[in-house]
Amino acid sequence: MSKTHLELTQVGISFPTPKGPFCALQDVNLKIKQGEFVSLIGHSGCGKSTVLNIVAGLYQATTGGVVLNGREVNEPGPERAVVFQNHSLLPWLSAYQNVELAVKRVFGRSKSRAEMREWIEHNLELVQMGHALHKKPDEISGGMKQRVGIARALAMEPQVLLMDEPFGALDALTRAHLQDSLMDIQAELGNTVIMITHDVDEAVLLSDRIVMMTNGPAASIGEILDVDLPRPRDRLALADNADYNHYRSAVLRFLYEKQRKVEPISAKRSAKSSEKSKTHHVA
Amino acid sequence: MNPAIAIKQKWDTARFGKAEAQALFKALLIPAVGLLLFLGVWHLGAQQVDTSLGQFPGPVEVKEQWNNLLAEHRAENEREAAFYERQDARNEKKLAKDPNAEVRWREHNRRPTFFDQIITSLITVMTGFFLATAIAIPLGICIGLSNTAYRALNPIIQIFKPVSPLAWLPLVTMVVSAVYVSDDPMLAKSFITSVVTVTLCCLWPTMINTAVGVASINQDLQNVSRVLRLGWFTHVKTIVLPSAIPMMFTGLRLSLGIAWMVLIAAEMLAQNPGLGKFVWDEFQNGSSNSLGRICVAVLMIGFIGFLLDRALLLLQSWVNWDKSAVVR
Ligand SMILES: Nc1ncnc2c1ncn2[C@@H]1O[C@H](COP(=O)(O)OP(=O)(O)OP(=O)(O)O)[C@@H](O)[C@H]1O
Ligand SMILES: [Mg+2]
């Protein structure tokens, strides 16, 4: 449990753009233990998805690298399942078939047909999609698509589960339910999770550590907060917990004082109105 | 039932009827009006044109020629039936007299009618089109998937794509005569020439559109494939092909349209059997009926082209995963 499982060393990446290379990340260092739940939090566009994609192997870091279980990561693989920010379901396959594609790839040899079928249905029921197994992505809502994407990743039983704002498109009730399921599943399977989120409560409730990122360009890790709350965690009990509220305000302070990004609304407004008058002129 | 509700329902069904009537009006009446206008303009315009073969045929004369062509077809069928009947009777008689007699069965030497030519053209165009599809789709997929293949093949495609069928025809004719030599050819040389010309001309739109469709696959879906480490074959089958299908069909429809146009031109030029030869023969024939018969052929060519396109659309709506996609 204490041994380093996943390690990011001096990770940096720059994207080639027409205006020259754009340095999105620099000097990202992070050690994650087996079975740890880590949240990445930061303002929009700071580079959270980029970090996740580098761990997934979808992007190649320009400097530094990622090591998983003593082996360098330089290509994607099913042991690092990804829940994509925009669900990324194949539109021509039903929910069931989308999960099936992943399950066949991972368990094609070890599970029988009937077992696979049961496993797919079990995972879809876990995200409460049992009633819409055979619907195509076009026929279900955004939140439902996201849930199928989560089921697809969970069904792969990955060593590392990478989730890019998995609950962003969900309503509060479903989100709470899935957060609870995720905690249960993770406690049971003990897989490592890296989750990107914008939701401070979610980060504190689920994580062992919260990694707070500075604003880009050349974003890096600003602070790391250890969340030392006993598990299993209960959202209702935690609401009045002093530690919980302390962690929560620490994250909020980081986001809105130290890494403040939003300009005062009045400034925005005047900028907007001047823009408007400009467009009027053109028209 | 509450009478107010009953009245409301009646009112609703009445309104529904009205909407339906409007839809019917839009679907049938407006196109009909367009068609009538066209016939009127044609009728009036034709009266103004005097050709060396007489007045240009109007709709009425063309209808007459259509009837003539039908009658000729029936007459030819009867002649053929009569021929075989006579032959059967003759041979039976011979066999009745002497069971060991040598009997000869001869093929009727049928003079191809307008409708025979249609069938010939359809068989030719479908063969050429299928051949082109069988080449273009695999190649298109390779070009779309591999930058190297794209770079290698792009100049060739760009140069051959605009070549007119009329330029291909002499080359194809000579090559087919040189290469396709056999004492008892299963397929006529003229058929092979037409098919190859059609294939060469209609290869390109399918190939290019397939390649573009394959190359523009959503990056997120490719990421899914990479995370799952799908094998090449599974990747093509589950990710590449479905996402390229709409573009592929755009290409196929363009190709089939070109194939049909090219075929008619090739048949005219090379005197290969088919609708094109029918038109050319009538033109050479130069009787007072010829122009009317050519008009029938022109309308028929257009109509068949339309049907071919519809057939592909039907196939597309059947194959395409996106049932909600509006295809027109
Ligand atoms: N392929 C790319 N090419 C060029 N620039 C990129 C590319 N991908 C990301 N970037 C840039 O890198 C920065 C970080 O992007 P990233 O998608 O990681 O942000 P994020 O933190 O996930 O934002 P959000 O919370 O809105 O999803 C952005 O400024 C973005 O413009
Ligand atoms: Mg992102």
XYZ file of C-alpha atoms and ligand atoms in Angstrom:
643
model
C 0.000 0.000 0.000
C 2.821 2.389 0.776
C 4.983 1.583 -2.242
C 4.987 4.074 -5.083
C 2.785 2.774 -7.816
C 2.495 5.585 -10.299
C 5.048 8.317 -10.568
C 5.148 11.494 -12.637
C 8.622 12.994 -12.777
C 9.316 16.477 -14.115
C 6.507 16.075 -16.617
C 6.186 18.922 -19.097
C 4.519 19.200 -22.445
C 4.393 21.808 -25.147
C 2.007 21.718 -28.056
C 3.075 22.909 -31.456
C 0.852 25.784 -32.528
C 1.004 28.104 -35.536
C 2.455 30.768 -33.215
C 5.225 28.500 -31.984
C 5.229 25.905 -29.219
C 2.739 26.390 -26.398
C 4.023 25.148 -23.079
C 0.984 23.763 -21.295
C 2.615 21.933 -18.382
C 5.946 22.205 -16.646
C 7.630 20.364 -13.817
C 4.707 18.253 -12.725
C 5.892 15.874 -10.022
C 3.539 13.459 -8.343
C 3.827 10.111 -6.595
C 0.722 8.030 -6.215
C 0.410 4.921 -4.086
C -1.435 1.778 -5.009
C -5.136 2.159 -4.259
C -4.958 5.874 -3.698
C -7.736 8.209 -4.802
C -6.328 11.472 -6.133
C -8.341 14.417 -7.391
C -7.013 17.043 -9.749
C -8.600 20.410 -9.331
C -7.854 23.719 -11.023
C -9.364 26.392 -13.189
C -10.625 25.605 -16.651
C -7.880 25.334 -19.239
C -5.051 24.926 -16.745
C -4.036 21.527 -18.071
C -5.847 18.917 -16.017
C -6.988 16.912 -19.021
C -3.492 17.119 -20.415
C -2.026 15.540 -17.271
C -4.600 12.784 -17.454
C -3.901 12.161 -21.124
C -0.201 11.879 -20.445
C -0.837 9.288 -17.730
C -3.183 7.495 -20.113
C -0.429 7.468 -22.726
C -2.513 9.361 -25.253
C -0.105 12.286 -25.152
C 3.628 11.908 -24.972
C 5.291 14.200 -22.446
C 7.880 16.518 -23.991
C 10.049 16.392 -20.876
C 10.053 13.957 -18.003
C 7.904 10.859 -17.928
C 5.423 8.607 -16.212
C 6.299 5.321 -14.572
C 3.668 2.746 -13.651
C 4.788 -0.263 -11.609
C 8.385 0.386 -12.563
C 7.659 0.579 -16.293
C 7.613 3.724 -18.354
C 4.265 4.608 -19.861
C 4.512 5.522 -23.513
C 1.377 4.149 -25.042
C -2.226 3.754 -23.968
C -3.487 0.483 -22.632
C -6.558 -1.082 -21.052
C -4.915 -1.297 -17.626
C -5.314 2.485 -17.511
C -8.981 2.938 -18.376
C -10.191 6.429 -19.177
C -13.578 8.026 -18.604
C -13.422 10.769 -21.201
C -14.616 14.293 -20.572
C -17.132 14.017 -23.412
C -18.176 10.380 -22.898
C -16.701 9.245 -26.286
C -19.156 6.430 -26.868
C -19.254 4.913 -30.326
C -22.508 6.327 -31.700
C -23.252 3.246 -33.798
C -23.156 0.859 -30.860
C -25.762 0.496 -28.135
C -24.856 1.086 -24.495
C -24.433 -2.647 -24.062
C -22.249 -3.012 -27.142
C -20.071 -0.089 -26.115
C -19.287 -1.783 -22.828
C -19.010 -5.129 -24.583
C -16.270 -3.824 -26.855
C -14.114 -3.045 -23.816
C -15.032 -6.203 -21.911
C -14.253 -8.436 -24.874
C -10.894 -6.776 -25.231
C -9.970 -7.256 -21.573
C -11.717 -10.497 -20.618
C -12.097 -12.106 -24.042
C -9.860 -14.972 -22.985
C -10.612 -15.358 -19.296
C -14.398 -15.097 -19.208
C -17.003 -17.207 -20.974
C -19.693 -15.624 -23.094
C -22.310 -15.898 -20.381
C -19.952 -14.503 -17.770
C -19.116 -11.559 -19.985
C -22.771 -10.898 -20.592
C -23.469 -10.930 -16.882
C -20.487 -8.712 -16.176
C -21.557 -6.141 -18.773
C -25.078 -6.042 -17.413
C -23.801 -5.847 -13.857
C -21.663 -2.817 -14.669
C -24.435 -1.053 -16.514
C -26.785 -1.674 -13.623
C -24.191 -0.261 -11.277
C -24.575 3.087 -13.027
C -28.354 2.618 -13.180
C -28.441 2.081 -16.891
C -29.984 -1.380 -16.747
C -33.198 -0.098 -18.272
C -31.556 1.261 -21.415
C -29.099 -1.479 -22.327
C -29.926 -1.494 -25.990
C -30.302 2.191 -26.659
C -27.888 4.012 -28.905
C -26.024 7.040 -27.530
C -28.210 9.352 -29.651
C -31.269 8.083 -27.849
C -30.124 8.790 -24.297
C -29.404 11.973 -22.374
C -25.974 13.502 -21.815
C -25.843 12.278 -18.226
C -26.805 8.780 -19.303
C -24.045 8.732 -21.906
C -21.564 9.765 -19.257
C -22.781 6.921 -17.050
C -22.276 4.402 -19.837
C -18.764 5.787 -20.271
C -18.150 5.191 -16.555
C -19.552 1.670 -16.800
C -17.253 0.969 -19.737
C -14.201 2.032 -17.741
C -15.250 0.197 -14.573
C -15.970 -2.977 -16.514
C -12.334 -3.104 -17.584
C -11.212 -3.519 -13.949
C -8.229 -1.282 -14.604
C -5.241 -0.889 -12.296
C -5.565 2.844 -12.706
C -8.865 4.502 -13.391
C -8.528 7.890 -15.035
C -11.637 10.034 -14.952
C -12.052 13.400 -16.615
C -14.924 15.197 -14.904
C -16.958 12.004 -14.809
C -19.912 13.459 -12.939
C -19.953 16.891 -14.517
C -23.024 16.347 -16.675
C -25.126 14.628 -14.036
C -27.940 15.873 -11.837
C -27.261 16.121 -8.111
C -29.093 12.919 -7.160
C -27.478 10.673 -9.742
C -24.169 12.239 -9.018
C -24.441 11.490 -5.297
C -25.432 7.929 -6.061
C -22.527 7.407 -8.446
C -20.067 8.983 -6.047
C -21.164 6.489 -3.412
C -20.893 3.604 -5.875
C -17.459 4.748 -6.910
C -16.288 4.817 -3.291
C -17.666 1.307 -2.745
C -16.114 -0.065 -5.904
C -12.789 1.497 -5.168
C -12.792 0.206 -1.591
C -13.553 -3.255 -2.899
C -11.175 -3.411 -5.863
C -8.482 -1.177 -4.459
C -7.628 0.360 -7.828
C -5.861 3.657 -8.100
C -8.043 6.532 -9.226
C -7.139 9.897 -10.679
C -10.182 12.062 -11.063
C -10.492 15.558 -12.468
C -13.219 17.618 -10.935
C -14.454 21.168 -10.625
C -16.551 20.356 -7.613
C -14.855 21.088 -4.294
C -17.272 18.965 -2.236
C -16.783 16.042 -4.555
C -13.015 16.357 -4.302
C -13.035 16.391 -0.507
C -15.592 13.616 -0.178
C -13.872 11.160 -2.491
C -10.156 11.851 -2.342
C -7.227 10.740 -0.284
C -5.309 13.642 -1.748
C -6.330 16.705 -3.674
C -3.833 18.002 -6.194
C -4.412 21.678 -6.896
C -2.981 23.018 -10.108
C -1.792 26.521 -10.866
C -3.135 28.415 -13.842
C -1.521 27.916 -17.220
C 0.410 28.420 -19.381
C 3.234 26.289 -18.016
C 0.916 25.062 -15.300
C 2.243 22.978 -12.474
C 1.130 21.578 -9.162
C 0.420 24.385 -6.715
C -0.474 22.542 -3.528
C -1.310 19.049 -2.467
C -3.873 18.589 0.287
C -4.014 15.333 2.273
C -7.594 14.512 3.154
C -7.424 12.517 6.327
C -11.040 11.578 6.832
C -11.901 8.026 7.939
C -13.501 5.704 5.406
C -16.184 4.723 4.682
C -17.312 8.309 4.369
C -20.882 9.364 4.688
C -21.864 12.606 3.031
C -24.546 13.456 5.579
C -22.326 12.887 8.598
C -19.506 14.837 6.992
C -21.632 17.922 6.410
C -21.151 19.008 10.040
C -17.660 17.599 10.395
C -15.171 20.320 11.284
C -12.267 18.632 9.476
C -14.332 18.267 6.350
C -15.180 21.939 6.348
C -11.587 22.803 7.025
C -10.428 20.837 3.940
C -13.173 22.353 1.888
C -12.215 25.892 2.738
C -8.548 25.123 2.091
C -9.357 24.122 -1.477
C -11.657 27.102 -1.939
C -8.983 29.435 -0.665
C -6.470 28.021 -3.116
C -8.828 28.382 -6.054
C -10.296 31.769 -5.309
C -7.525 33.591 -3.490
C -4.202 32.177 -4.555
C -5.076 31.158 -8.099
C -7.780 33.662 -8.729
C -8.740 33.664 -12.354
C -12.088 35.354 -12.647
C -11.914 39.053 -13.201
C -14.359 41.185 -11.233
C -17.758 41.063 -12.870
C -17.973 44.818 -13.277
C -14.767 44.812 -15.339
C -16.112 41.982 -17.493
C -19.333 43.823 -18.038
C -17.713 46.998 -19.234
C -15.461 44.974 -21.534
C -18.478 43.185 -22.921
C -20.490 46.334 -23.492
C -17.602 47.971 -25.308
C -17.347 44.828 -27.436
C -21.039 45.078 -28.140
C -20.821 48.664 -29.266
C -17.961 47.646 -31.540
C -20.016 44.948 -33.186
C -22.825 47.445 -33.577
C -20.459 49.682 -35.421
C -19.472 46.913 -37.787
C -23.063 45.943 -38.435
C -67.661 10.792 -22.006
C -67.696 14.444 -21.300
C -69.246 16.057 -24.375
C -66.800 18.945 -24.297
C -63.903 16.499 -24.548
C -65.627 14.606 -27.330
C -66.046 17.799 -29.304
C -62.466 18.721 -28.667
C -61.321 15.337 -29.960
C -63.429 15.658 -33.042
C -61.967 19.059 -33.627
C -58.475 17.628 -33.233
C -59.057 14.837 -35.727
C -60.527 17.375 -38.126
C -57.442 19.496 -37.751
C -55.246 16.480 -38.194
C -57.092 15.723 -41.427
C -56.369 19.219 -42.599
C -52.671 18.927 -41.850
C -52.599 15.621 -43.663
C -54.282 17.149 -46.672
C -51.710 19.902 -46.676
C -48.885 17.396 -46.562
C -50.449 15.475 -49.433
C -50.817 18.696 -51.384
C -47.170 19.494 -50.860
C -46.007 15.988 -51.662
C -48.038 15.367 -54.792
C -49.716 18.419 -56.189
C -46.776 20.789 -56.358
C -44.484 18.371 -58.203
C -47.392 17.569 -60.511
C -47.801 21.250 -61.313
C -44.083 21.482 -62.097
C -44.321 18.497 -64.392
C -47.345 19.902 -66.218
C -45.592 23.224 -66.729
C -42.602 21.403 -68.173
C -44.787 19.419 -70.573
C -46.500 22.630 -71.675
C -43.245 24.425 -72.363
C -41.928 21.375 -74.191
C -45.063 21.115 -76.315
C -44.988 24.781 -77.312
C -41.231 24.883 -77.788
C -41.174 21.759 -79.959
C -43.561 23.362 -82.437
C -41.040 26.137 -83.060
C -38.181 23.812 -84.044
C -38.023 22.343 -87.511
C -35.192 19.904 -88.039
C -34.057 18.082 -91.159
C -35.913 15.077 -89.754
C -39.159 17.000 -89.410
C -40.649 18.863 -86.527
C -39.085 18.306 -83.103
C -41.281 15.809 -81.248
C -43.556 17.081 -78.501
C -44.838 15.021 -75.571
C -47.620 13.487 -77.642
C -45.321 12.197 -80.367
C -42.909 10.851 -77.771
C -45.734 8.953 -76.091
C -46.577 7.494 -79.484
C -43.020 6.346 -80.001
C -43.037 4.808 -76.541
C -46.066 2.776 -77.575
C -44.307 1.802 -80.806
C -41.245 0.652 -78.916
C -43.407 -1.405 -76.590
C -45.181 -2.943 -79.549
C -41.889 -3.771 -81.252
C -40.687 -5.436 -78.089
C -43.816 -7.554 -77.896
C -43.576 -8.441 -81.559
C -39.979 -9.532 -81.110
C -40.962 -11.670 -78.132
C -43.691 -13.294 -80.192
C -41.337 -13.915 -83.080
C -38.933 -15.588 -80.748
C -41.622 -17.723 -79.149
C -42.911 -18.695 -82.564
C -39.413 -19.607 -83.699
C -38.865 -21.968 -80.792
C -42.325 -23.437 -81.183
C -41.631 -24.216 -84.823
C -38.266 -25.674 -83.967
C -39.710 -27.833 -81.182
C -42.473 -29.088 -83.464
C -40.005 -29.895 -86.208
C -37.639 -31.733 -83.904
C -40.409 -33.679 -82.223
C -41.649 -34.824 -85.586
C -38.181 -35.948 -86.518
C -37.748 -37.858 -83.271
C -41.155 -39.497 -83.606
C -40.148 -40.848 -86.985
C -36.716 -41.991 -85.930
C -35.658 -41.852 -82.250
C -32.016 -41.813 -83.270
C -32.354 -38.925 -85.648
C -29.948 -36.084 -85.239
C -31.826 -32.955 -84.182
C -30.477 -29.438 -84.242
C -31.358 -26.840 -81.684
C -30.582 -23.347 -82.841
C -30.602 -20.119 -80.919
C -33.016 -17.538 -82.138
C -31.166 -14.623 -83.610
C -32.967 -11.937 -81.656
C -32.874 -8.376 -82.834
C -32.271 -6.359 -79.632
C -35.209 -4.097 -78.858
C -35.149 -0.902 -76.829
C -35.891 -2.864 -73.683
C -33.192 -5.426 -74.392
C -30.748 -2.552 -74.683
C -31.882 -1.205 -71.309
C -31.166 -4.555 -69.687
C -27.752 -4.724 -71.351
C -26.877 -1.246 -70.156
C -28.047 -1.981 -66.623
C -25.987 -5.166 -66.413
C -22.953 -3.338 -67.762
C -23.262 -0.380 -65.424
C -23.765 -2.550 -62.354
C -20.773 -4.727 -63.223
C -18.541 -1.703 -63.762
C -19.814 -0.021 -60.628
C -19.319 -3.095 -58.435
C -15.856 -3.594 -59.796
C -15.007 0.037 -59.084
C -16.464 -0.211 -55.568
C -14.507 -3.355 -54.837
C -11.313 -1.533 -55.750
C -12.119 1.932 -54.432
C -13.304 1.176 -50.906
C -10.315 -0.898 -49.734
C -7.900 1.506 -51.396
C -9.758 4.485 -49.957
C -9.516 2.995 -46.471
C -5.775 2.437 -46.873
C -5.249 5.966 -48.143
C -7.322 7.411 -45.310
C -5.485 5.428 -42.653
C -1.946 5.886 -43.860
C -0.320 9.172 -44.643
C 2.323 7.411 -46.675
C -0.223 5.672 -48.878
C -2.000 8.991 -49.287
C 1.149 10.754 -50.407
C 2.003 7.951 -52.792
C -1.393 7.671 -54.437
C -2.626 11.241 -54.363
C -0.837 12.428 -57.543
C -2.125 9.421 -59.471
C -5.680 10.015 -58.296
C -5.548 13.716 -59.051
C -4.308 13.097 -62.575
C -6.651 10.280 -63.530
C -9.757 11.672 -61.871
C -10.544 14.312 -64.509
C -9.909 12.069 -67.534
C -12.965 11.856 -69.755
C -14.333 8.444 -70.739
C -13.849 9.394 -74.368
C -10.120 9.513 -73.793
C -10.030 6.164 -72.045
C -12.119 4.366 -74.616
C -9.591 3.901 -77.457
C -6.932 2.749 -75.016
C -9.263 0.365 -73.257
C -10.516 -1.009 -76.576
C -7.013 -1.712 -77.798
C -5.858 -3.216 -74.527
C -8.914 -5.433 -74.248
C -8.481 -6.680 -77.824
C -4.838 -7.407 -77.129
C -5.212 -9.015 -73.729
C -8.598 -10.678 -73.813
C -8.099 -13.326 -76.463
C -9.962 -16.578 -76.280
C -11.594 -18.768 -78.898
C -14.873 -19.052 -77.121
C -15.194 -15.839 -75.113
C -17.668 -16.125 -72.279
C -18.114 -12.369 -72.255
C -18.234 -10.229 -75.346
C -15.263 -7.950 -75.902
C -17.560 -4.964 -76.216
C -18.984 -5.759 -72.792
C -15.519 -5.897 -71.235
C -14.547 -2.619 -72.894
C -17.632 -0.853 -71.579
C -17.191 -2.289 -68.089
C -13.541 -1.324 -67.853
C -14.223 2.201 -69.103
C -17.009 2.629 -66.575
C -14.794 1.290 -63.797
C -11.913 3.597 -64.654
C -14.135 6.649 -64.647
C -16.233 5.990 -61.554
C -13.452 4.725 -59.313
C -12.369 8.111 -58.060
C -15.259 9.699 -56.184
C -15.737 6.616 -54.003
C -12.032 6.346 -53.356
C -11.574 9.995 -52.456
C -14.665 10.246 -50.297
C -13.870 7.026 -48.467
C -10.353 8.284 -47.801
C -11.630 11.614 -46.500
C -14.238 9.884 -44.342
C -11.632 7.568 -42.895
C -9.119 10.349 -42.300
C -11.598 12.561 -40.471
C -12.583 10.122 -37.747
C -13.318 11.795 -34.460
C -10.132 11.978 -32.376
C -12.000 10.919 -29.233
C -13.111 7.685 -30.856
C -9.558 7.031 -31.952
C -8.486 7.574 -28.361
C -11.003 4.975 -27.230
C -9.523 2.565 -29.726
C -6.018 3.320 -28.527
C -6.886 2.886 -24.853
C -8.511 -0.451 -25.641
C -5.534 -1.327 -27.862
C -7.898 -2.658 -30.495
C -6.228 -4.726 -33.187
C -6.030 -3.334 -36.706
C -8.920 -5.391 -37.989
C -11.241 -4.629 -35.061
C -10.264 -0.976 -35.272
C -11.250 -0.805 -38.923
C -14.420 -2.802 -38.409
C -15.800 -1.105 -35.305
C -14.426 2.425 -35.576
C -13.262 3.279 -39.080
C -15.947 1.774 -41.277
C -19.013 2.969 -39.378
C -17.738 6.508 -39.101
C -16.784 6.618 -42.778
C -20.103 5.244 -44.027
C -21.830 8.574 -44.693
C -18.886 9.885 -46.721
C -18.543 6.547 -48.446
C -22.114 6.707 -49.647
C -21.693 10.249 -50.866
C -18.854 8.896 -52.984
C -20.815 5.862 -54.110
C -23.706 7.995 -55.286
C -21.392 10.281 -57.230
C -19.690 7.237 -58.708
C -22.901 5.570 -59.785
C -24.086 8.790 -61.429
C -20.825 9.061 -63.317
C -20.895 5.371 -64.213
C -24.311 5.719 -65.830
C -23.353 8.827 -67.804
C -20.045 7.350 -68.902
C -21.650 4.121 -69.989
C -24.087 5.824 -72.349
C -21.270 7.847 -73.886
C -19.039 4.778 -74.235
C -21.783 2.755 -75.872
C -22.458 5.525 -78.344
C -18.851 5.974 -79.258
C -17.793 2.346 -79.361
C -21.025 0.963 -80.794
C -21.224 -1.402 -77.858
C -24.684 -2.810 -77.241
C -26.820 -0.792 -74.850
C -28.924 2.336 -74.666
C -26.122 4.472 -76.086
C -26.026 2.318 -79.223
C -29.786 2.576 -79.481
C -29.566 6.368 -79.523
C -26.734 6.350 -82.055
C -28.498 3.866 -84.336
C -31.641 5.953 -84.315
C -29.615 9.052 -85.118
C -27.923 7.298 -88.047
C -31.218 5.831 -89.151
C -32.701 9.286 -89.554
C -36.339 8.384 -90.111
C -39.117 10.750 -89.180
C -39.626 8.744 -85.995
C -36.014 8.864 -84.886
C -36.124 12.034 -82.856
C -39.153 10.826 -80.932
C -37.462 7.533 -80.202
C -34.317 9.319 -79.037
C -36.477 11.437 -76.738
C -37.909 8.258 -75.239
C -34.369 7.012 -74.698
C -33.287 10.292 -73.094
C -36.196 10.218 -70.671
C -35.540 6.576 -69.923
C -31.843 7.238 -69.271
C -32.773 9.993 -66.836
C -35.383 7.879 -65.129
C -33.045 4.932 -64.695
C -30.325 7.209 -63.359
C -32.824 8.495 -60.818
C -33.857 4.975 -59.826
C -30.236 3.913 -59.410
C -29.627 6.839 -57.090
C -32.738 6.007 -55.075
C -31.640 2.414 -54.773
C -28.330 3.528 -53.281
C -30.139 5.862 -50.892
C -32.277 2.965 -49.782
C -29.186 0.882 -49.233
C -27.626 3.727 -47.292
C -30.585 4.150 -44.978
C -30.441 0.421 -44.424
C -26.710 0.241 -43.729
C -26.208 3.533 -41.929
C -26.190 3.386 -38.138
C -27.552 6.905 -37.882
C -31.187 6.256 -38.665
C -32.107 9.832 -37.921
C -29.798 11.155 -40.649
C -31.762 12.891 -43.359
C -30.758 11.355 -46.651
C -31.695 13.042 -49.874
N -3.705 19.382 -28.699
C -3.474 20.617 -28.210
N -2.851 21.524 -28.987
C -2.598 22.779 -28.502
N -2.946 23.198 -27.286
C -3.583 22.333 -26.474
C -3.878 20.997 -26.890
N -4.516 20.367 -25.885
C -4.604 21.260 -24.885
N -4.048 22.445 -25.232
C -3.925 23.630 -24.378
O -3.431 23.219 -23.128
C -4.108 23.896 -22.082
C -4.680 22.904 -21.132
O -5.750 22.199 -21.723
P -6.595 21.116 -20.959
O -7.564 20.544 -21.909
O -5.676 20.163 -20.298
O -7.362 21.976 -19.858
P -8.310 21.482 -18.675
O -7.667 21.859 -17.405
O -8.674 20.074 -18.866
O -9.587 22.412 -18.886
P -11.117 22.058 -18.608
O -11.299 22.056 -17.142
O -11.851 23.195 -19.240
O -11.400 20.758 -19.259
C -5.130 24.781 -22.729
O -4.640 26.112 -22.735
C -5.264 24.269 -24.116
O -5.498 25.326 -24.993
Mg -10.425 19.088 -19.484
